[in-house]
Amino acid sequence: MNSIQLATFSNHAIYAALFVFTIAFFAHAFEVAWSVKNVEGSDSTVLDFSKTERAGRIGTAMMILGFFIVTIAVATRGLSAHRVPWGNMYEFSITGAFTLCAAYLFSLSKWKLRWLGLPVSFFTLLTLGTAITVLYRPSEQLVPALKSPWLAVHVSAAIISGGVFLVANLVAATYLWMEVIEKKGERPVWAKKIPSLESLDQLSYRLIAFVFPLWTFAVIAGAIWAESAWGKYWSWDPKETWAFITWVAYAAYLHARVTVGWRGRRAAWLCIFAGSTFLFNYIYVNIWGTGLHTYSGL
Amino acid sequence: MDFIAIMRWGWRQLTSMRTALILLILLGVAAIPGSLFPQRSQNPQKVDQYFVSDPTLAHWMDRFKLFNVYASPWFSAIYLLLFISLIGCVLPRTIEHLKAIGKKPPLTPKNLDRMEGFRVAEQESDVALLNARAWFKKNHFRIRVDENSISAEKGYGRETGNLLFHLSLVLILIGVALGSLFGSKGEAIVNVGERFVNTPTSYDTLSFGKFQGQGSLVPFELKVTDFVAKYNASTSMPEDYTLTASVANPIGSPSKSISIKVNKPLTYGNTKIYLQANGYSPVVSIRDKSGVVTFHGPVIFLPQDANLSSIGAIKVPDMNPQIGFIASFLPTAKSSKTRGVFSSYPEVLNPELVISVWQGNLGLDSGNPQSVYELNTSHMKKIGLHALNLGDTYNFAVGSITFEGWKSWVNLQIVDDPGKMYALFGAIFAILGLLISLFTRQRRIWVKVGSRVEIAGLAKNGIPGLSEELDDLQRKVEQG
Ligand code: HEM
């Protein structure tokens, strides 16, 4: 295939992935909603997985299939441009969807987190959908400043970190939600499958402890690249500033947990705050910011 | 006495974790305004706009250093306090940690049943201790064997990594400080075919760190032999810039040919020469009425857009009265009804020079420094306007101008940063330290015999996995 065919193929793969993730979303939604059955002749409800177990499995299968399709889309996009597929916001977004799914599937295999499939498929759809409609750019060569091996190193580290930060935020948000529910009494049946507050709390910590070194590395790789392209390894450009703020926020989170002993609600809020600084950087600074990082339209 | 007590109290507060946490959050918050308001160091024109549109507000913002956040006293205060706190916190711990090398784990506590994962195993006392010891050895625990107990510890590397990480942060800060105190940074625009000699007078702008002397510039010279820019024909986006030059270091030594690209600077020790920007210098000849050449050469113009429409000023002080030109250079000129003439592509395919001619006093002797890219027309009057194609001559009232050609120019940025190696090593060690500390599980496990065989453990920071480990140990202890 030539470059144009590859790029077209990649676009079609994104549409196919949107379709597959939509099925995954509905399968997960069905699983959550239809597990709850009213017991005839009384007010109480019971859990009945006889039908929904299959829906959950379909959801997982679709997540895996979607993940493979997105992988192919990202790879062919890169091949079509003869470079790593991280040159503009469209490409960051489809790769971001890829890492989000990867982080979810990894957590799924390790900790049996199928309940996360619902929000993850939703955010994947959102990311891919805005990417292909609003952010789309034709596949092109890079401007000279982006032509560096550090592009691959820096951006991949940043995108993987972003995927994991987002999953950690979803877990922390689930924690807060479940806490509100538990305050009112016992969890309703549909929420019984979600892990205990304690394991949710631990899980978001572990995800962050796992990616914090990678994020540190992403920031440093960016500094090394800036040094080779612009002559200064740190110039407080808005993108750099917000990367630094995110880094400080997660360091504060780790300190709060490890040394001051924050757990539970306060830790979850701090986690969500730190994750929001990352999202803010990605959305606000890329689109409305000015500075050395805003190139090539988007 | 009281003063000392207060100082001591203050120091303890400053080096406490709670203070460190607050300072850390404060540092993040303090970095925000710098990303919302334009900064002098990056975008001075935008700062000036603030002063034009609302001088009172801008003045107040300036008072609080909102246009200079990262060099402001309040920002510096936060990070200096943070790092004093860091050193005060980490140094004593490092000393303690070093002292602990080779030491045995602490004594087994009296009451194991208050510990995490406490359990009782079914085994004879001496067999239990033997089995436990074998298990600890196999799993590489450091152990202390007493008469009727074993105290074991693993994960010493966690603290090592943690300390390495925090000390590396200090190293990064030292690197940053060295760079800003002993470094230099400057820029110079050089036409293709011209020579740049690295002395302060060759620069357009040059700034030195507080403790950096003028004589410390690397003594090199560089002649720009060629510059090639490649553009995407459909989008006009640049794809590649290559500068070819012959360089000699020190000046006068045999020169060699090198190439510089955007991500590939020329390096002499701590000094790097970057290709920063590029543009065009139209070449013109200006004659007076009698045909004598009063000006000849390339004039550097500044690009205004992605298609390199460029504007500049040509000043001829040697004519009487003085003559000046305000001109725009269009590398690929095109005209349309709505936009007039404009450049449609950044490469020179159809060059056009649009000039307006001014006569009067250029104001060069007024003592005020003047931009070479702008003409001060306050004491001049316009006497002509014309668009020239390549080779054209335009005759105005008192002379003529010929558009003879064009040259490319490059903007070299020359940076000397003696601290960046420290910062880089700090960064590498920081990541190493983090990886070691975050992926090492630190825990203590005890086995105590008496009326029964007790096993208990304690994991630092409640790291999971301890109870599985204790299960395994119990199985081993209970073996026959
Ligand atoms: C820029 C500033 C700082 C950053 C980015 C930072 C980052 C971190 C991180 C990521 C950890 C977690 C390591 C782990 O999980 O074991 C940590 C732990 C720690 N930090 Fe910091 N830190 C900073 C400043 C400080 C300061 C100022 C202090 C002292 C007042 C300090 C004292 C500690 C201590 C004692 C631990 C060890 C916790 C333990 O394992 O018991 N840090 N730091």
Short mmCIF file of C-alpha atoms in Angstrom, two decimals, chain A:
data_model
loop_
_atom_site.label_atom_id
_atom_site.label_comp_id
_atom_site.label_asym_id
_atom_site.label_seq_id
_atom_site.Cartn_x
_atom_site.Cartn_y
_atom_site.Cartn_z
CA MET A 1 0.00 0.00 0.00
CA ASN A 2 1.22 3.51 -0.64
CA SER A 3 1.07 6.37 1.86
CA ILE A 4 -2.37 7.60 0.83
CA GLN A 5 -3.90 4.13 0.94
CA LEU A 6 -2.35 3.50 4.33
CA ALA A 7 -3.75 6.77 5.70
CA THR A 8 -7.20 5.95 4.34
CA PHE A 9 -6.98 2.47 5.78
CA SER A 10 -6.09 3.97 9.15
CA ASN A 11 -9.14 6.27 9.02
CA HIS A 12 -11.41 3.35 8.20
CA ALA A 13 -9.94 1.42 11.10
CA ILE A 14 -10.84 4.31 13.42
CA TYR A 15 -14.46 4.18 12.21
CA ALA A 16 -14.47 0.40 12.72
CA ALA A 17 -13.09 0.88 16.23
CA LEU A 18 -15.82 3.42 16.99
CA PHE A 19 -18.38 0.82 15.99
CA VAL A 20 -16.77 -1.91 18.10
CA PHE A 21 -16.41 0.31 21.18
CA THR A 22 -20.04 1.32 20.85
CA ILE A 23 -21.00 -2.35 21.13
CA ALA A 24 -18.62 -2.70 24.08
CA PHE A 25 -20.24 0.30 25.75
CA PHE A 26 -23.75 -1.07 25.40
CA ALA A 27 -22.68 -4.55 26.47
CA HIS A 28 -21.14 -3.14 29.65
CA ALA A 29 -24.15 -0.91 30.26
CA PHE A 30 -26.44 -3.89 29.82
CA GLU A 31 -24.36 -5.93 32.21
CA VAL A 32 -24.53 -3.28 34.91
CA ALA A 33 -28.21 -2.50 34.49
CA TRP A 34 -29.73 -5.92 33.90
CA SER A 35 -27.99 -7.86 36.64
CA VAL A 36 -30.53 -6.46 39.05
CA LYS A 37 -33.82 -8.34 39.26
CA ASN A 38 -36.87 -7.55 41.32
CA VAL A 39 -38.00 -10.45 43.39
CA GLU A 40 -41.63 -11.08 42.51
CA GLY A 41 -44.08 -10.00 45.14
CA SER A 42 -41.62 -8.02 47.25
CA ASP A 43 -39.60 -4.81 47.24
CA SER A 44 -36.21 -6.44 47.43
CA THR A 45 -33.87 -7.05 44.54
CA VAL A 46 -31.39 -9.81 43.78
CA LEU A 47 -28.45 -10.16 41.45
CA ASP A 48 -28.90 -12.51 38.55
CA PHE A 49 -25.89 -12.98 36.33
CA SER A 50 -27.35 -15.79 34.27
CA LYS A 51 -28.00 -13.44 31.37
CA THR A 52 -25.59 -10.60 32.02
CA GLU A 53 -22.45 -12.65 32.43
CA ARG A 54 -22.61 -13.20 28.72
CA ALA A 55 -23.07 -9.46 28.11
CA GLY A 56 -20.02 -8.73 30.23
CA ARG A 57 -17.99 -11.24 28.29
CA ILE A 58 -19.14 -9.74 25.02
CA GLY A 59 -18.11 -6.35 26.37
CA THR A 60 -14.63 -7.58 27.21
CA ALA A 61 -14.29 -9.32 23.84
CA MET A 62 -15.28 -6.10 22.09
CA MET A 63 -12.80 -4.11 24.19
CA ILE A 64 -10.03 -6.48 23.10
CA LEU A 65 -11.14 -6.40 19.47
CA GLY A 66 -11.40 -2.61 19.56
CA PHE A 67 -7.96 -2.41 21.09
CA PHE A 68 -6.50 -4.43 18.21
CA ILE A 69 -8.24 -2.30 15.63
CA VAL A 70 -6.99 0.92 17.25
CA THR A 71 -3.50 -0.57 17.37
CA ILE A 72 -3.67 -1.20 13.64
CA ALA A 73 -5.07 2.29 13.01
CA VAL A 74 -2.23 3.93 14.94
CA ALA A 75 0.41 1.76 13.27
CA THR A 76 -0.84 2.36 9.71
CA ARG A 77 -1.10 6.07 10.43
CA GLY A 78 2.55 6.05 11.42
CA LEU A 79 3.52 3.98 8.39
CA SER A 80 1.66 6.32 6.06
CA ALA A 81 3.70 9.29 7.28
CA HIS A 82 6.99 7.36 7.64
CA ARG A 83 7.35 8.42 11.23
CA VAL A 84 5.91 7.86 14.69
CA PRO A 85 2.23 8.81 14.72
CA TRP A 86 2.53 11.62 17.25
CA GLY A 87 2.75 14.78 15.18
CA ASN A 88 -0.52 16.57 15.92
CA MET A 89 -3.48 16.47 18.23
CA TYR A 90 -5.44 14.02 16.08
CA GLU A 91 -2.59 11.56 16.33
CA PHE A 92 -2.07 12.20 20.05
CA SER A 93 -5.75 11.46 20.57
CA ILE A 94 -5.91 8.15 18.73
CA THR A 95 -2.73 7.03 20.46
CA GLY A 96 -4.22 8.21 23.75
CA ALA A 97 -7.27 6.01 23.13
CA PHE A 98 -4.87 3.17 22.45
CA THR A 99 -3.03 3.60 25.76
CA LEU A 100 -6.25 4.06 27.71
CA CYS A 101 -7.49 0.68 26.40
CA ALA A 102 -4.11 -0.88 27.02
CA ALA A 103 -4.08 0.36 30.63
CA TYR A 104 -7.64 -0.95 31.10
CA LEU A 105 -6.93 -4.37 29.59
CA PHE A 106 -3.80 -4.65 31.70
CA SER A 107 -5.74 -3.80 34.86
CA LEU A 108 -8.49 -6.20 33.77
CA SER A 109 -6.11 -9.12 33.46
CA LYS A 110 -4.45 -8.28 36.72
CA TRP A 111 -7.25 -7.17 39.02
CA LYS A 112 -10.51 -8.29 37.34
CA LEU A 113 -11.88 -4.81 36.86
CA ARG A 114 -14.63 -5.46 34.35
CA TRP A 115 -16.84 -2.79 35.89
CA LEU A 116 -14.36 -0.19 34.61
CA GLY A 117 -15.24 -1.23 31.06
CA LEU A 118 -18.25 1.08 31.05
CA PRO A 119 -16.42 4.36 31.69
CA VAL A 120 -13.36 3.26 29.72
CA SER A 121 -15.37 2.41 26.62
CA PHE A 122 -17.21 5.71 27.04
CA PHE A 123 -14.00 7.76 27.21
CA THR A 124 -12.46 5.83 24.35
CA LEU A 125 -15.49 6.58 22.21
CA LEU A 126 -15.35 10.23 23.22
CA THR A 127 -11.64 10.50 22.41
CA LEU A 128 -11.82 8.69 19.08
CA GLY A 129 -15.03 10.48 18.12
CA THR A 130 -13.68 13.98 18.69
CA ALA A 131 -10.40 12.96 17.06
CA ILE A 132 -11.88 11.84 13.78
CA THR A 133 -14.48 14.60 13.56
CA VAL A 134 -12.99 17.75 15.12
CA LEU A 135 -9.27 17.22 15.28
CA TYR A 136 -8.68 15.35 12.04
CA ARG A 137 -5.62 16.30 9.98
CA PRO A 138 -4.37 14.64 6.85
CA SER A 139 -1.26 12.53 7.27
CA GLU A 140 1.77 14.75 6.69
CA GLN A 141 5.44 15.25 7.21
CA LEU A 142 6.55 16.94 10.41
CA VAL A 143 7.83 20.47 10.83
CA PRO A 144 11.61 20.42 11.37
CA ALA A 145 11.45 21.00 15.15
CA LEU A 146 9.52 17.75 15.55
CA LYS A 147 11.97 15.66 13.58
CA SER A 148 13.85 14.01 16.38
CA PRO A 149 14.09 10.56 17.95
CA TRP A 150 13.01 12.27 21.16
CA LEU A 151 9.56 12.73 19.64
CA ALA A 152 9.00 8.97 19.89
CA VAL A 153 10.47 8.72 23.37
CA HIS A 154 8.94 11.80 24.94
CA VAL A 155 5.47 11.58 23.47
CA SER A 156 5.02 7.86 23.98
CA ALA A 157 5.98 8.19 27.65
CA ALA A 158 3.60 11.13 28.04
CA ILE A 159 0.69 9.40 26.32
CA ILE A 160 1.09 6.16 28.28
CA SER A 161 1.22 8.16 31.51
CA GLY A 162 -1.90 10.01 30.43
CA GLY A 163 -3.77 6.77 29.82
CA VAL A 164 -2.89 5.45 33.25
CA PHE A 165 -3.66 8.79 34.95
CA LEU A 166 -7.11 8.68 33.39
CA VAL A 167 -7.75 5.13 34.64
CA ALA A 168 -6.54 6.15 38.12
CA ASN A 169 -8.97 9.08 38.01
CA LEU A 170 -11.84 6.80 37.06
CA VAL A 171 -10.97 4.52 39.97
CA ALA A 172 -10.77 7.49 42.38
CA ALA A 173 -14.10 8.84 41.11
CA THR A 174 -15.64 5.40 41.63
CA TYR A 175 -14.26 5.45 45.14
CA LEU A 176 -15.95 8.77 45.90
CA TRP A 177 -19.20 7.62 44.40
CA MET A 178 -19.23 4.34 46.31
CA GLU A 179 -18.42 6.21 49.48
CA VAL A 180 -21.46 8.43 49.04
CA ILE A 181 -23.58 5.34 48.48
CA GLU A 182 -22.18 3.51 51.48
CA LYS A 183 -22.87 6.49 53.72
CA LYS A 184 -26.57 5.94 53.09
CA GLY A 185 -26.36 2.31 54.04
CA GLU A 186 -25.57 -0.91 52.27
CA ARG A 187 -24.57 -0.84 48.62
CA PRO A 188 -27.38 -1.58 46.21
CA VAL A 189 -27.01 -4.85 44.38
CA TRP A 190 -25.67 -3.45 41.15
CA ALA A 191 -22.77 -1.90 43.02
CA LYS A 192 -21.88 -5.07 44.89
CA LYS A 193 -19.57 -6.22 42.12
CA ILE A 194 -17.41 -3.14 42.45
CA PRO A 195 -14.42 -3.75 44.75
CA SER A 196 -14.43 -2.53 48.32
CA LEU A 197 -13.54 1.06 49.16
CA GLU A 198 -10.23 -0.08 50.51
CA SER A 199 -9.18 -1.88 47.34
CA LEU A 200 -10.30 1.03 45.16
CA ASP A 201 -8.16 3.32 47.28
CA GLN A 202 -5.17 0.99 47.01
CA LEU A 203 -5.68 0.53 43.30
CA SER A 204 -5.54 4.20 42.39
CA TYR A 205 -2.41 4.55 44.51
CA ARG A 206 -0.75 1.62 42.81
CA LEU A 207 -1.55 2.92 39.34
CA ILE A 208 -0.03 6.28 40.20
CA ALA A 209 3.02 4.86 41.94
CA PHE A 210 3.49 2.77 38.81
CA VAL A 211 3.37 5.66 36.32
CA PHE A 212 4.92 8.46 38.33
CA PRO A 213 8.46 7.43 37.30
CA LEU A 214 7.30 7.21 33.69
CA TRP A 215 5.79 10.69 33.84
CA THR A 216 9.00 11.99 35.43
CA PHE A 217 10.83 10.42 32.53
CA ALA A 218 8.45 11.99 30.00
CA VAL A 219 9.11 15.45 31.43
CA ILE A 220 12.86 14.89 31.43
CA ALA A 221 12.86 13.50 27.89
CA GLY A 222 10.96 16.63 26.86
CA ALA A 223 13.61 18.78 28.50
CA ILE A 224 16.39 16.92 26.69
CA TRP A 225 14.57 17.35 23.40
CA ALA A 226 13.94 21.05 24.05
CA GLU A 227 17.64 21.44 24.70
CA SER A 228 18.49 19.93 21.33
CA ALA A 229 15.83 21.83 19.37
CA TRP A 230 15.48 25.22 21.06
CA GLY A 231 18.72 25.63 22.97
CA LYS A 232 17.16 25.66 26.43
CA TYR A 233 16.07 22.63 28.35
CA TRP A 234 13.45 24.53 30.29
CA SER A 235 11.79 27.76 29.25
CA TRP A 236 8.52 27.76 31.22
CA ASP A 237 6.44 27.56 28.09
CA PRO A 238 2.79 26.89 29.09
CA LYS A 239 3.00 23.23 28.15
CA GLU A 240 6.13 22.73 30.20
CA THR A 241 4.65 24.67 33.08
CA TRP A 242 1.56 22.47 33.22
CA ALA A 243 3.61 19.30 32.87
CA PHE A 244 5.55 20.53 35.89
CA ILE A 245 2.33 21.30 37.76
CA THR A 246 1.05 17.78 37.06
CA TRP A 247 4.32 16.35 38.27
CA VAL A 248 4.22 18.40 41.46
CA ALA A 249 0.58 17.44 42.03
CA TYR A 250 1.34 13.72 41.80
CA ALA A 251 4.42 14.12 43.99
CA ALA A 252 2.16 15.83 46.52
CA TYR A 253 -0.26 12.91 46.21
CA LEU A 254 2.49 10.37 46.90
CA HIS A 255 3.75 12.39 49.84
CA ALA A 256 0.27 12.81 51.22
CA ARG A 257 -0.21 9.05 51.15
CA VAL A 258 3.21 7.79 52.05
CA THR A 259 4.37 10.27 54.63
CA VAL A 260 1.34 12.14 55.95
CA GLY A 261 -0.91 9.12 55.77
CA TRP A 262 -3.80 10.42 53.69
CA ARG A 263 -6.19 7.71 52.60
CA GLY A 264 -9.66 7.47 51.21
CA ARG A 265 -11.60 10.56 50.31
CA ARG A 266 -8.88 13.19 50.65
CA ALA A 267 -6.44 11.07 48.66
CA ALA A 268 -9.07 10.45 45.98
CA TRP A 269 -9.74 14.17 45.58
CA LEU A 270 -6.04 14.92 45.34
CA CYS A 271 -5.71 12.17 42.72
CA ILE A 272 -8.56 13.65 40.68
CA PHE A 273 -7.10 17.13 41.01
CA ALA A 274 -3.71 15.93 39.75
CA GLY A 275 -5.32 14.09 36.84
CA SER A 276 -7.28 17.21 35.92
CA THR A 277 -4.09 19.22 35.58
CA PHE A 278 -2.98 16.68 32.97
CA LEU A 279 -6.26 16.94 31.07
CA PHE A 280 -6.15 20.72 31.30
CA ASN A 281 -2.69 20.70 29.78
CA TYR A 282 -3.78 18.43 26.97
CA ILE A 283 -6.99 20.23 26.10
CA TYR A 284 -6.51 23.87 27.05
CA VAL A 285 -2.85 24.42 26.29
CA ASN A 286 -2.92 22.49 23.01
CA ILE A 287 -5.91 24.34 21.67
CA TRP A 288 -5.92 27.82 23.20
CA GLY A 289 -2.45 28.22 24.54
CA THR A 290 0.39 30.01 22.87
CA GLY A 291 3.97 28.94 23.03
CA LEU A 292 6.57 26.80 21.43
CA HIS A 293 4.43 23.68 21.72
CA THR A 294 1.62 24.94 19.57
CA TYR A 295 2.51 24.11 16.03
CA SER A 296 0.89 22.78 12.88
CA GLY A 297 -2.61 24.09 13.50
CA LEU A 298 -3.48 21.53 16.13
#
